[in-house]
Amino acid sequence: MTNPAAEQWARARTFHHSLYPPERIAAERERSVSVCLPARDCAGTVGEIVAALSRLRAAGAIDEIVVVDAASRDGTAPIAQRAGASVVQEAELAGGRGGWDPNLGPVLGKGDALWRALPILAGELIVFLDADSEGFSEHFAAGLLGPLVCEQGISFVKAYYRRPFEHDGVCLPEGGGRVNHLMARPALSLLYPELAAVRQPLAGEVAATRELLESVPFATGYGVEIAMLIDVWHAHGLDAIAQVDLDVHRNRHQPLSALSDMARTVLATMLARLPEGTHPVPPGALPAERPPLAATGAG
């Protein structure tokens, strides 16, 4: 049975991107907006994405576009720069540039790169998007911003969408997101039933206030998205969270052989956030985690 609080939340806090065209965001927003894209070898898609975001910037819907490049070898950085983004190498964020601990060591994946990027983003509202999205449209950013700008009491927004899966000429319209459907959502409904109506808990596309993002830790591995969702719920409650339907999302799929590690990390991250002693997590099952930036003096 679905949790009543989850059902009520879904009715009140689920939106469609069409409610938030760029013109509405530009007219109603009162806070500055940064869009940040972590990127690794995304030369085939990053130019189109940044070009679309540049149109949003010209329309007054956003202010800043930052690509955090993970030493891509395919020309991702210059393509993003030519399209209109500011580009920073994630390795440049590894030592003191943000004004905090200069001994952090190498960047530990996407979550760590996002955590380190926060101090260099100027916006009061932050949108994180994937740089490998195919057929990107302005509504991805505008839709995520919509609840933050136009609705009351929301400080964290998750995307959801249909992910087609194509293989050998066969397209399954909703065949993607295998870990999401087969593990994350069922486990979430059992372990955190109030979050059972979150349609895409592993979606990398989120928008939030800077204050909120600086108040939560960032997991550094595959668990970053589920950890953030659960931590926001713990700290700010269900009503602070919204989800937006972005329709269809196409991007690279992991091979099946890689999904077991992803599923294991996501599940371990969920178990680790249960009340202490509820379910011990085996040593080594979780990657490192970065503490809330607000606690480090790095803002």
PDB file of C-alpha atoms in Angstrom:
ATOM      1  CA  MET A   1       0.000   0.000   0.000  1.00  0.00           C
ATOM      2  CA  THR A   2       1.296   3.470  -0.879  1.00  0.00           C
ATOM      3  CA  ASN A   3       2.096   5.696   2.068  1.00  0.00           C
ATOM      4  CA  PRO A   4      -0.651   8.337   2.579  1.00  0.00           C
ATOM      5  CA  ALA A   5       1.910  11.106   3.100  1.00  0.00           C
ATOM      6  CA  ALA A   6       3.616  10.109  -0.150  1.00  0.00           C
ATOM      7  CA  GLU A   7       0.310  10.174  -2.026  1.00  0.00           C
ATOM      8  CA  GLN A   8      -0.574  13.598  -0.641  1.00  0.00           C
ATOM      9  CA  TRP A   9       2.879  14.918  -1.512  1.00  0.00           C
ATOM     10  CA  ALA A  10       2.638  13.611  -5.073  1.00  0.00           C
ATOM     11  CA  ARG A  11      -0.664  15.420  -5.611  1.00  0.00           C
ATOM     12  CA  ALA A  12       0.649  18.712  -4.232  1.00  0.00           C
ATOM     13  CA  ARG A  13       4.272  18.678  -5.344  1.00  0.00           C
ATOM     14  CA  THR A  14       4.311  17.063  -8.809  1.00  0.00           C
ATOM     15  CA  PHE A  15       4.412  19.456 -11.769  1.00  0.00           C
ATOM     16  CA  HIS A  16       4.847  19.407 -15.532  1.00  0.00           C
ATOM     17  CA  HIS A  17       7.522  21.507 -17.186  1.00  0.00           C
ATOM     18  CA  SER A  18       4.953  23.194 -19.452  1.00  0.00           C
ATOM     19  CA  LEU A  19       3.788  25.230 -16.450  1.00  0.00           C
ATOM     20  CA  TYR A  20       7.134  27.026 -16.431  1.00  0.00           C
ATOM     21  CA  PRO A  21       8.097  28.442 -19.826  1.00  0.00           C
ATOM     22  CA  PRO A  22      11.283  30.527 -19.911  1.00  0.00           C
ATOM     23  CA  GLU A  23       9.256  33.736 -20.175  1.00  0.00           C
ATOM     24  CA  ARG A  24       7.539  32.992 -16.875  1.00  0.00           C
ATOM     25  CA  ILE A  25      10.825  32.188 -15.137  1.00  0.00           C
ATOM     26  CA  ALA A  26      12.378  35.416 -16.435  1.00  0.00           C
ATOM     27  CA  ALA A  27       9.374  37.483 -15.320  1.00  0.00           C
ATOM     28  CA  GLU A  28       8.908  35.984 -11.855  1.00  0.00           C
ATOM     29  CA  ARG A  29      12.345  35.105 -10.561  1.00  0.00           C
ATOM     30  CA  GLU A  30      13.871  37.314  -7.879  1.00  0.00           C
ATOM     31  CA  ARG A  31      17.085  35.378  -7.291  1.00  0.00           C
ATOM     32  CA  SER A  32      20.157  34.768  -9.422  1.00  0.00           C
ATOM     33  CA  VAL A  33      20.533  31.383 -11.150  1.00  0.00           C
ATOM     34  CA  SER A  34      23.594  29.270 -11.975  1.00  0.00           C
ATOM     35  CA  VAL A  35      23.446  26.166 -14.145  1.00  0.00           C
ATOM     36  CA  CYS A  36      26.261  23.674 -13.596  1.00  0.00           C
ATOM     37  CA  LEU A  37      27.080  20.697 -15.815  1.00  0.00           C
ATOM     38  CA  PRO A  38      29.648  18.094 -14.761  1.00  0.00           C
ATOM     39  CA  ALA A  39      31.143  16.677 -17.959  1.00  0.00           C
ATOM     40  CA  ARG A  40      33.430  13.860 -19.010  1.00  0.00           C
ATOM     41  CA  ASP A  41      33.906  13.227 -22.748  1.00  0.00           C
ATOM     42  CA  CYS A  42      30.614  14.822 -23.796  1.00  0.00           C
ATOM     43  CA  ALA A  43      31.782  16.496 -27.022  1.00  0.00           C
ATOM     44  CA  GLY A  44      28.813  15.125 -28.952  1.00  0.00           C
ATOM     45  CA  THR A  45      26.204  16.784 -26.727  1.00  0.00           C
ATOM     46  CA  VAL A  46      27.677  19.586 -24.610  1.00  0.00           C
ATOM     47  CA  GLY A  47      27.680  22.206 -27.389  1.00  0.00           C
ATOM     48  CA  GLU A  48      23.974  21.787 -28.083  1.00  0.00           C
ATOM     49  CA  ILE A  49      23.170  21.908 -24.364  1.00  0.00           C
ATOM     50  CA  VAL A  50      25.200  25.047 -23.689  1.00  0.00           C
ATOM     51  CA  ALA A  51      23.720  26.730 -26.777  1.00  0.00           C
ATOM     52  CA  ALA A  52      20.203  26.076 -25.443  1.00  0.00           C
ATOM     53  CA  LEU A  53      21.190  27.357 -22.000  1.00  0.00           C
ATOM     54  CA  SER A  54      22.729  30.443 -23.596  1.00  0.00           C
ATOM     55  CA  ARG A  55      19.340  31.200 -25.134  1.00  0.00           C
ATOM     56  CA  LEU A  56      17.813  30.970 -21.668  1.00  0.00           C
ATOM     57  CA  ARG A  57      20.456  33.357 -20.386  1.00  0.00           C
ATOM     58  CA  ALA A  58      19.700  35.807 -23.189  1.00  0.00           C
ATOM     59  CA  ALA A  59      15.993  35.565 -22.319  1.00  0.00           C
ATOM     60  CA  GLY A  60      16.705  36.442 -18.686  1.00  0.00           C
ATOM     61  CA  ALA A  61      15.768  33.058 -17.211  1.00  0.00           C
ATOM     62  CA  ILE A  62      19.276  32.191 -15.927  1.00  0.00           C
ATOM     63  CA  ASP A  63      22.489  34.096 -15.268  1.00  0.00           C
ATOM     64  CA  GLU A  64      25.448  31.712 -15.345  1.00  0.00           C
ATOM     65  CA  ILE A  65      26.487  28.528 -17.162  1.00  0.00           C
ATOM     66  CA  VAL A  66      29.428  26.585 -15.750  1.00  0.00           C
ATOM     67  CA  VAL A  67      30.809  23.325 -17.148  1.00  0.00           C
ATOM     68  CA  VAL A  68      33.001  21.354 -14.735  1.00  0.00           C
ATOM     69  CA  ASP A  69      35.152  19.243 -17.030  1.00  0.00           C
ATOM     70  CA  ALA A  70      36.776  16.021 -15.861  1.00  0.00           C
ATOM     71  CA  ALA A  71      39.869  16.235 -18.076  1.00  0.00           C
ATOM     72  CA  SER A  72      37.902  15.182 -21.160  1.00  0.00           C
ATOM     73  CA  ARG A  73      40.054  14.018 -24.051  1.00  0.00           C
ATOM     74  CA  ASP A  74      37.487  14.563 -26.804  1.00  0.00           C
ATOM     75  CA  GLY A  75      37.361  18.371 -26.899  1.00  0.00           C
ATOM     76  CA  THR A  76      34.447  18.818 -24.485  1.00  0.00           C
ATOM     77  CA  ALA A  77      35.976  21.887 -22.789  1.00  0.00           C
ATOM     78  CA  PRO A  78      36.650  24.046 -25.886  1.00  0.00           C
ATOM     79  CA  ILE A  79      33.292  23.108 -27.405  1.00  0.00           C
ATOM     80  CA  ALA A  80      31.491  24.196 -24.220  1.00  0.00           C
ATOM     81  CA  GLN A  81      33.481  27.408 -24.065  1.00  0.00           C
ATOM     82  CA  ARG A  82      32.755  28.317 -27.675  1.00  0.00           C
ATOM     83  CA  ALA A  83      29.055  27.696 -27.078  1.00  0.00           C
ATOM     84  CA  GLY A  84      29.001  30.204 -24.225  1.00  0.00           C
ATOM     85  CA  ALA A  85      29.839  28.419 -20.973  1.00  0.00           C
ATOM     86  CA  SER A  86      32.479  29.175 -18.414  1.00  0.00           C
ATOM     87  CA  VAL A  87      34.638  26.060 -18.137  1.00  0.00           C
ATOM     88  CA  VAL A  88      36.660  24.932 -15.145  1.00  0.00           C
ATOM     89  CA  GLN A  89      38.645  21.741 -14.823  1.00  0.00           C
ATOM     90  CA  GLU A  90      37.548  19.739 -11.810  1.00  0.00           C
ATOM     91  CA  ALA A  91      41.206  19.235 -10.870  1.00  0.00           C
ATOM     92  CA  GLU A  92      41.462  23.006 -10.388  1.00  0.00           C
ATOM     93  CA  LEU A  93      38.859  22.709  -7.639  1.00  0.00           C
ATOM     94  CA  ALA A  94      40.965  20.229  -5.682  1.00  0.00           C
ATOM     95  CA  GLY A  95      43.179  22.579  -3.709  1.00  0.00           C
ATOM     96  CA  GLY A  96      42.037  25.658  -1.864  1.00  0.00           C
ATOM     97  CA  ARG A  97      40.362  27.535  -4.700  1.00  0.00           C
ATOM     98  CA  GLY A  98      37.105  27.464  -2.755  1.00  0.00           C
ATOM     99  CA  GLY A  99      38.804  28.763   0.380  1.00  0.00           C
ATOM    100  CA  TRP A 100      38.595  25.585   2.439  1.00  0.00           C
ATOM    101  CA  ASP A 101      40.772  22.502   3.060  1.00  0.00           C
ATOM    102  CA  PRO A 102      43.644  22.544   0.531  1.00  0.00           C
ATOM    103  CA  ASN A 103      44.403  18.857   1.181  1.00  0.00           C
ATOM    104  CA  LEU A 104      41.289  17.221  -0.245  1.00  0.00           C
ATOM    105  CA  GLY A 105      43.215  15.035  -2.651  1.00  0.00           C
ATOM    106  CA  PRO A 106      41.973  13.923  -6.077  1.00  0.00           C
ATOM    107  CA  VAL A 107      38.385  14.577  -7.100  1.00  0.00           C
ATOM    108  CA  LEU A 108      36.307  11.518  -6.193  1.00  0.00           C
ATOM    109  CA  GLY A 109      33.787  11.509  -9.021  1.00  0.00           C
ATOM    110  CA  LYS A 110      30.690  13.487  -9.908  1.00  0.00           C
ATOM    111  CA  GLY A 111      29.375  14.162  -6.409  1.00  0.00           C
ATOM    112  CA  ASP A 112      32.728  15.453  -5.235  1.00  0.00           C
ATOM    113  CA  ALA A 113      33.051  17.680  -8.316  1.00  0.00           C
ATOM    114  CA  LEU A 114      29.638  19.216  -7.641  1.00  0.00           C
ATOM    115  CA  TRP A 115      30.481  19.781  -3.974  1.00  0.00           C
ATOM    116  CA  ARG A 116      33.748  21.504  -4.881  1.00  0.00           C
ATOM    117  CA  ALA A 117      32.047  23.588  -7.578  1.00  0.00           C
ATOM    118  CA  LEU A 118      29.479  25.146  -5.257  1.00  0.00           C
ATOM    119  CA  PRO A 119      31.751  27.929  -3.937  1.00  0.00           C
ATOM    120  CA  ILE A 120      32.556  29.161  -7.461  1.00  0.00           C
ATOM    121  CA  LEU A 121      28.923  29.290  -8.592  1.00  0.00           C
ATOM    122  CA  ALA A 122      27.460  32.768  -8.217  1.00  0.00           C
ATOM    123  CA  GLY A 123      23.748  31.926  -8.176  1.00  0.00           C
ATOM    124  CA  GLU A 124      21.348  31.854  -5.272  1.00  0.00           C
ATOM    125  CA  LEU A 125      19.520  29.074  -7.122  1.00  0.00           C
ATOM    126  CA  ILE A 126      21.566  26.200  -8.544  1.00  0.00           C
ATOM    127  CA  VAL A 127      20.577  23.819 -11.349  1.00  0.00           C
ATOM    128  CA  PHE A 128      22.615  20.658 -11.926  1.00  0.00           C
ATOM    129  CA  LEU A 129      22.195  19.064 -15.351  1.00  0.00           C
ATOM    130  CA  ASP A 130      23.856  16.165 -17.153  1.00  0.00           C
ATOM    131  CA  ALA A 131      26.153  17.075 -20.054  1.00  0.00           C
ATOM    132  CA  ASP A 132      25.449  13.907 -22.053  1.00  0.00           C
ATOM    133  CA  SER A 133      21.730  14.542 -22.684  1.00  0.00           C
ATOM    134  CA  GLU A 134      20.724  14.092 -26.324  1.00  0.00           C
ATOM    135  CA  GLY A 135      18.138  16.356 -27.933  1.00  0.00           C
ATOM    136  CA  PHE A 136      18.378  18.810 -25.050  1.00  0.00           C
ATOM    137  CA  SER A 137      15.730  21.518 -24.794  1.00  0.00           C
ATOM    138  CA  GLU A 138      15.449  24.705 -22.735  1.00  0.00           C
ATOM    139  CA  HIS A 139      12.578  23.165 -20.786  1.00  0.00           C
ATOM    140  CA  PHE A 140      14.992  20.950 -18.855  1.00  0.00           C
ATOM    141  CA  ALA A 141      16.403  23.953 -16.981  1.00  0.00           C
ATOM    142  CA  ALA A 142      13.277  26.108 -16.979  1.00  0.00           C
ATOM    143  CA  GLY A 143      11.113  23.220 -15.768  1.00  0.00           C
ATOM    144  CA  LEU A 144      13.423  22.463 -12.846  1.00  0.00           C
ATOM    145  CA  LEU A 145      13.559  26.128 -11.871  1.00  0.00           C
ATOM    146  CA  GLY A 146       9.805  26.521 -12.024  1.00  0.00           C
ATOM    147  CA  PRO A 147       8.819  25.268  -8.553  1.00  0.00           C
ATOM    148  CA  LEU A 148      11.673  27.197  -6.913  1.00  0.00           C
ATOM    149  CA  VAL A 149      10.619  30.415  -8.625  1.00  0.00           C
ATOM    150  CA  CYS A 150       6.849  30.122  -8.902  1.00  0.00           C
ATOM    151  CA  GLU A 151       5.659  27.938  -6.008  1.00  0.00           C
ATOM    152  CA  GLN A 152       5.732  28.505  -2.266  1.00  0.00           C
ATOM    153  CA  GLY A 153       7.873  26.622   0.238  1.00  0.00           C
ATOM    154  CA  ILE A 154       9.920  24.529  -2.215  1.00  0.00           C
ATOM    155  CA  SER A 155      13.709  24.457  -1.990  1.00  0.00           C
ATOM    156  CA  PHE A 156      14.653  21.199  -3.766  1.00  0.00           C
ATOM    157  CA  VAL A 157      13.406  19.919  -7.137  1.00  0.00           C
ATOM    158  CA  LYS A 158      13.984  16.520  -8.756  1.00  0.00           C
ATOM    159  CA  ALA A 159      13.440  15.723 -12.417  1.00  0.00           C
ATOM    160  CA  TYR A 160      11.584  12.703 -13.689  1.00  0.00           C
ATOM    161  CA  TYR A 161      11.089  11.492 -17.235  1.00  0.00           C
ATOM    162  CA  ARG A 162      10.846   8.505 -19.526  1.00  0.00           C
ATOM    163  CA  ARG A 163      14.164   7.053 -20.662  1.00  0.00           C
ATOM    164  CA  PRO A 164      13.967   5.104 -23.920  1.00  0.00           C
ATOM    165  CA  PHE A 165      16.360   2.192 -24.265  1.00  0.00           C
ATOM    166  CA  GLU A 166      17.618   1.338 -27.739  1.00  0.00           C
ATOM    167  CA  HIS A 167      19.539  -1.804 -28.650  1.00  0.00           C
ATOM    168  CA  ASP A 168      20.088  -3.464 -32.026  1.00  0.00           C
ATOM    169  CA  GLY A 169      17.478  -1.262 -33.662  1.00  0.00           C
ATOM    170  CA  VAL A 170      14.795  -1.982 -31.054  1.00  0.00           C
ATOM    171  CA  CYS A 171      13.529   0.916 -28.940  1.00  0.00           C
ATOM    172  CA  LEU A 172      11.798   0.345 -25.614  1.00  0.00           C
ATOM    173  CA  PRO A 173      10.080   3.675 -24.810  1.00  0.00           C
ATOM    174  CA  GLU A 174      10.533   3.288 -21.034  1.00  0.00           C
ATOM    175  CA  GLY A 175      13.258   0.651 -20.934  1.00  0.00           C
ATOM    176  CA  GLY A 176      15.973   2.863 -19.458  1.00  0.00           C
ATOM    177  CA  GLY A 177      16.629   3.622 -15.793  1.00  0.00           C
ATOM    178  CA  ARG A 178      16.980  -0.034 -14.891  1.00  0.00           C
ATOM    179  CA  VAL A 179      18.521   0.485 -11.431  1.00  0.00           C
ATOM    180  CA  ASN A 180      15.902   3.127 -10.701  1.00  0.00           C
ATOM    181  CA  HIS A 181      12.967   0.836 -11.534  1.00  0.00           C
ATOM    182  CA  LEU A 182      14.292  -2.488 -10.259  1.00  0.00           C
ATOM    183  CA  MET A 183      16.086  -1.443  -7.074  1.00  0.00           C
ATOM    184  CA  ALA A 184      15.960   2.222  -6.040  1.00  0.00           C
ATOM    185  CA  ARG A 185      12.215   2.824  -6.098  1.00  0.00           C
ATOM    186  CA  PRO A 186      11.227  -0.486  -4.492  1.00  0.00           C
ATOM    187  CA  ALA A 187      13.872  -0.073  -1.769  1.00  0.00           C
ATOM    188  CA  LEU A 188      12.846   3.534  -1.189  1.00  0.00           C
ATOM    189  CA  SER A 189       9.199   2.515  -0.720  1.00  0.00           C
ATOM    190  CA  LEU A 190      10.230  -0.070   1.892  1.00  0.00           C
ATOM    191  CA  LEU A 191      12.897   1.877   3.779  1.00  0.00           C
ATOM    192  CA  TYR A 192      11.632   5.453   3.365  1.00  0.00           C
ATOM    193  CA  PRO A 193       7.913   5.120   2.567  1.00  0.00           C
ATOM    194  CA  GLU A 194       7.261   8.882   2.644  1.00  0.00           C
ATOM    195  CA  LEU A 195       9.532   9.138  -0.419  1.00  0.00           C
ATOM    196  CA  ALA A 196       7.809   6.306  -2.291  1.00  0.00           C
ATOM    197  CA  ALA A 197       6.165   8.687  -4.806  1.00  0.00           C
ATOM    198  CA  VAL A 198       9.470  10.176  -5.999  1.00  0.00           C
ATOM    199  CA  ARG A 199       9.469   8.954  -9.582  1.00  0.00           C
ATOM    200  CA  GLN A 200      13.168   9.266 -10.421  1.00  0.00           C
ATOM    201  CA  PRO A 201      15.199   9.175  -7.188  1.00  0.00           C
ATOM    202  CA  LEU A 202      18.437   8.609  -9.137  1.00  0.00           C
ATOM    203  CA  ALA A 203      17.946  11.478 -11.583  1.00  0.00           C
ATOM    204  CA  GLY A 204      21.016  13.688 -11.837  1.00  0.00           C
ATOM    205  CA  GLU A 205      18.972  16.722 -12.856  1.00  0.00           C
ATOM    206  CA  VAL A 206      18.084  18.743  -9.762  1.00  0.00           C
ATOM    207  CA  ALA A 207      17.573  22.361  -8.774  1.00  0.00           C
ATOM    208  CA  ALA A 208      17.845  23.786  -5.285  1.00  0.00           C
ATOM    209  CA  THR A 209      18.576  26.861  -3.274  1.00  0.00           C
ATOM    210  CA  ARG A 210      22.225  27.459  -2.487  1.00  0.00           C
ATOM    211  CA  GLU A 211      21.388  27.499   1.214  1.00  0.00           C
ATOM    212  CA  LEU A 212      19.953  23.994   1.033  1.00  0.00           C
ATOM    213  CA  LEU A 213      22.831  22.571  -1.019  1.00  0.00           C
ATOM    214  CA  GLU A 214      25.362  23.959   1.422  1.00  0.00           C
ATOM    215  CA  SER A 215      23.486  22.370   4.329  1.00  0.00           C
ATOM    216  CA  VAL A 216      23.726  18.733   3.211  1.00  0.00           C
ATOM    217  CA  PRO A 217      26.678  16.368   2.663  1.00  0.00           C
ATOM    218  CA  PHE A 218      27.543  15.128  -0.843  1.00  0.00           C
ATOM    219  CA  ALA A 219      28.213  11.462  -1.463  1.00  0.00           C
ATOM    220  CA  THR A 220      31.050  11.033  -3.953  1.00  0.00           C
ATOM    221  CA  GLY A 221      30.065   7.884  -5.847  1.00  0.00           C
ATOM    222  CA  TYR A 222      26.915   6.459  -7.409  1.00  0.00           C
ATOM    223  CA  GLY A 223      24.990   7.300  -4.233  1.00  0.00           C
ATOM    224  CA  VAL A 224      25.107  11.081  -4.631  1.00  0.00           C
ATOM    225  CA  GLU A 225      21.550  11.503  -5.924  1.00  0.00           C
ATOM    226  CA  ILE A 226      19.792   9.159  -3.491  1.00  0.00           C
ATOM    227  CA  ALA A 227      21.855  10.471  -0.570  1.00  0.00           C
ATOM    228  CA  MET A 228      20.912  14.049  -1.364  1.00  0.00           C
ATOM    229  CA  LEU A 229      17.218  13.192  -1.623  1.00  0.00           C
ATOM    230  CA  ILE A 230      17.150  11.384   1.716  1.00  0.00           C
ATOM    231  CA  ASP A 231      19.268  14.017   3.469  1.00  0.00           C
ATOM    232  CA  VAL A 232      17.054  16.843   2.206  1.00  0.00           C
ATOM    233  CA  TRP A 233      13.984  14.958   3.402  1.00  0.00           C
ATOM    234  CA  HIS A 234      15.548  14.391   6.823  1.00  0.00           C
ATOM    235  CA  ALA A 235      16.627  18.018   7.208  1.00  0.00           C
ATOM    236  CA  HIS A 236      13.823  19.942   5.512  1.00  0.00           C
ATOM    237  CA  GLY A 237      10.815  17.648   5.283  1.00  0.00           C
ATOM    238  CA  LEU A 238       8.720  16.322   2.430  1.00  0.00           C
ATOM    239  CA  ASP A 239       7.015  19.623   1.602  1.00  0.00           C
ATOM    240  CA  ALA A 240      10.339  21.253   0.696  1.00  0.00           C
ATOM    241  CA  ILE A 241      10.730  18.772  -2.186  1.00  0.00           C
ATOM    242  CA  ALA A 242       9.036  18.836  -5.599  1.00  0.00           C
ATOM    243  CA  GLN A 243       9.348  16.797  -8.779  1.00  0.00           C
ATOM    244  CA  VAL A 244       8.892  17.954 -12.370  1.00  0.00           C
ATOM    245  CA  ASP A 245       7.994  15.865 -15.400  1.00  0.00           C
ATOM    246  CA  LEU A 246      10.469  16.667 -18.179  1.00  0.00           C
ATOM    247  CA  ASP A 247       8.873  14.187 -20.610  1.00  0.00           C
ATOM    248  CA  VAL A 248      11.641  12.246 -22.426  1.00  0.00           C
ATOM    249  CA  HIS A 249      15.330  12.109 -21.561  1.00  0.00           C
ATOM    250  CA  ARG A 250      17.931  10.414 -23.756  1.00  0.00           C
ATOM    251  CA  ASN A 251      21.506   9.875 -22.681  1.00  0.00           C
ATOM    252  CA  ARG A 252      24.190   7.235 -22.480  1.00  0.00           C
ATOM    253  CA  HIS A 253      23.284   3.929 -20.849  1.00  0.00           C
ATOM    254  CA  GLN A 254      25.618   1.952 -18.647  1.00  0.00           C
ATOM    255  CA  PRO A 255      26.275  -1.634 -19.772  1.00  0.00           C
ATOM    256  CA  LEU A 256      24.446  -4.216 -17.713  1.00  0.00           C
ATOM    257  CA  SER A 257      27.742  -5.426 -16.230  1.00  0.00           C
ATOM    258  CA  ALA A 258      28.268  -2.024 -14.585  1.00  0.00           C
ATOM    259  CA  LEU A 259      24.840  -1.820 -12.982  1.00  0.00           C
ATOM    260  CA  SER A 260      25.458  -4.234 -10.114  1.00  0.00           C
ATOM    261  CA  ASP A 261      28.102  -1.925  -8.609  1.00  0.00           C
ATOM    262  CA  MET A 262      25.762   1.022  -9.030  1.00  0.00           C
ATOM    263  CA  ALA A 263      22.871  -0.824  -7.392  1.00  0.00           C
ATOM    264  CA  ARG A 264      25.077  -2.005  -4.507  1.00  0.00           C
ATOM    265  CA  THR A 265      26.317   1.516  -3.788  1.00  0.00           C
ATOM    266  CA  VAL A 266      22.848   3.046  -4.001  1.00  0.00           C
ATOM    267  CA  LEU A 267      21.415   0.424  -1.647  1.00  0.00           C
ATOM    268  CA  ALA A 268      24.294   0.810   0.821  1.00  0.00           C
ATOM    269  CA  THR A 269      23.770   4.580   0.789  1.00  0.00           C
ATOM    270  CA  MET A 270      20.092   4.127   1.613  1.00  0.00           C
ATOM    271  CA  LEU A 271      20.817   1.675   4.421  1.00  0.00           C
ATOM    272  CA  ALA A 272      23.479   3.949   5.922  1.00  0.00           C
ATOM    273  CA  ARG A 273      20.872   6.701   6.358  1.00  0.00           C
ATOM    274  CA  LEU A 274      18.499   4.597   8.424  1.00  0.00           C
ATOM    275  CA  PRO A 275      18.488   5.216  12.204  1.00  0.00           C
ATOM    276  CA  GLU A 276      21.801   4.226  13.761  1.00  0.00           C
ATOM    277  CA  GLY A 277      22.125   0.509  14.331  1.00  0.00           C
ATOM    278  CA  THR A 278      19.098  -0.365  12.177  1.00  0.00           C
ATOM    279  CA  HIS A 279      21.130  -2.014   9.453  1.00  0.00           C
ATOM    280  CA  PRO A 280      24.936  -1.993   9.589  1.00  0.00           C
ATOM    281  CA  VAL A 281      26.650  -1.351   6.258  1.00  0.00           C
ATOM    282  CA  PRO A 282      29.674  -3.563   5.538  1.00  0.00           C
ATOM    283  CA  PRO A 283      33.072  -1.818   5.535  1.00  0.00           C
ATOM    284  CA  GLY A 284      34.026  -0.563   2.092  1.00  0.00           C
ATOM    285  CA  ALA A 285      30.454  -0.600   0.777  1.00  0.00           C
ATOM    286  CA  LEU A 286      30.224   3.193   0.769  1.00  0.00           C
ATOM    287  CA  PRO A 287      32.443   5.732  -1.009  1.00  0.00           C
ATOM    288  CA  ALA A 288      33.763   8.798   0.767  1.00  0.00           C
ATOM    289  CA  GLU A 289      31.399  11.636   1.639  1.00  0.00           C
ATOM    290  CA  ARG A 290      31.989  15.373   1.776  1.00  0.00           C
ATOM    291  CA  PRO A 291      30.496  17.264   4.748  1.00  0.00           C
ATOM    292  CA  PRO A 292      28.029  20.144   4.372  1.00  0.00           C
ATOM    293  CA  LEU A 293      29.832  23.173   2.962  1.00  0.00           C
ATOM    294  CA  ALA A 294      28.172  25.387   5.558  1.00  0.00           C
ATOM    295  CA  ALA A 295      30.180  23.501   8.194  1.00  0.00           C
ATOM    296  CA  THR A 296      33.518  24.042   6.413  1.00  0.00           C
ATOM    297  CA  GLY A 297      33.534  27.790   5.973  1.00  0.00           C
ATOM    298  CA  ALA A 298      33.692  27.336   2.216  1.00  0.00           C
ATOM    299  CA  GLY A 299      30.618  29.271   1.142  1.00  0.00           C
TER     300      GLY A 299
END
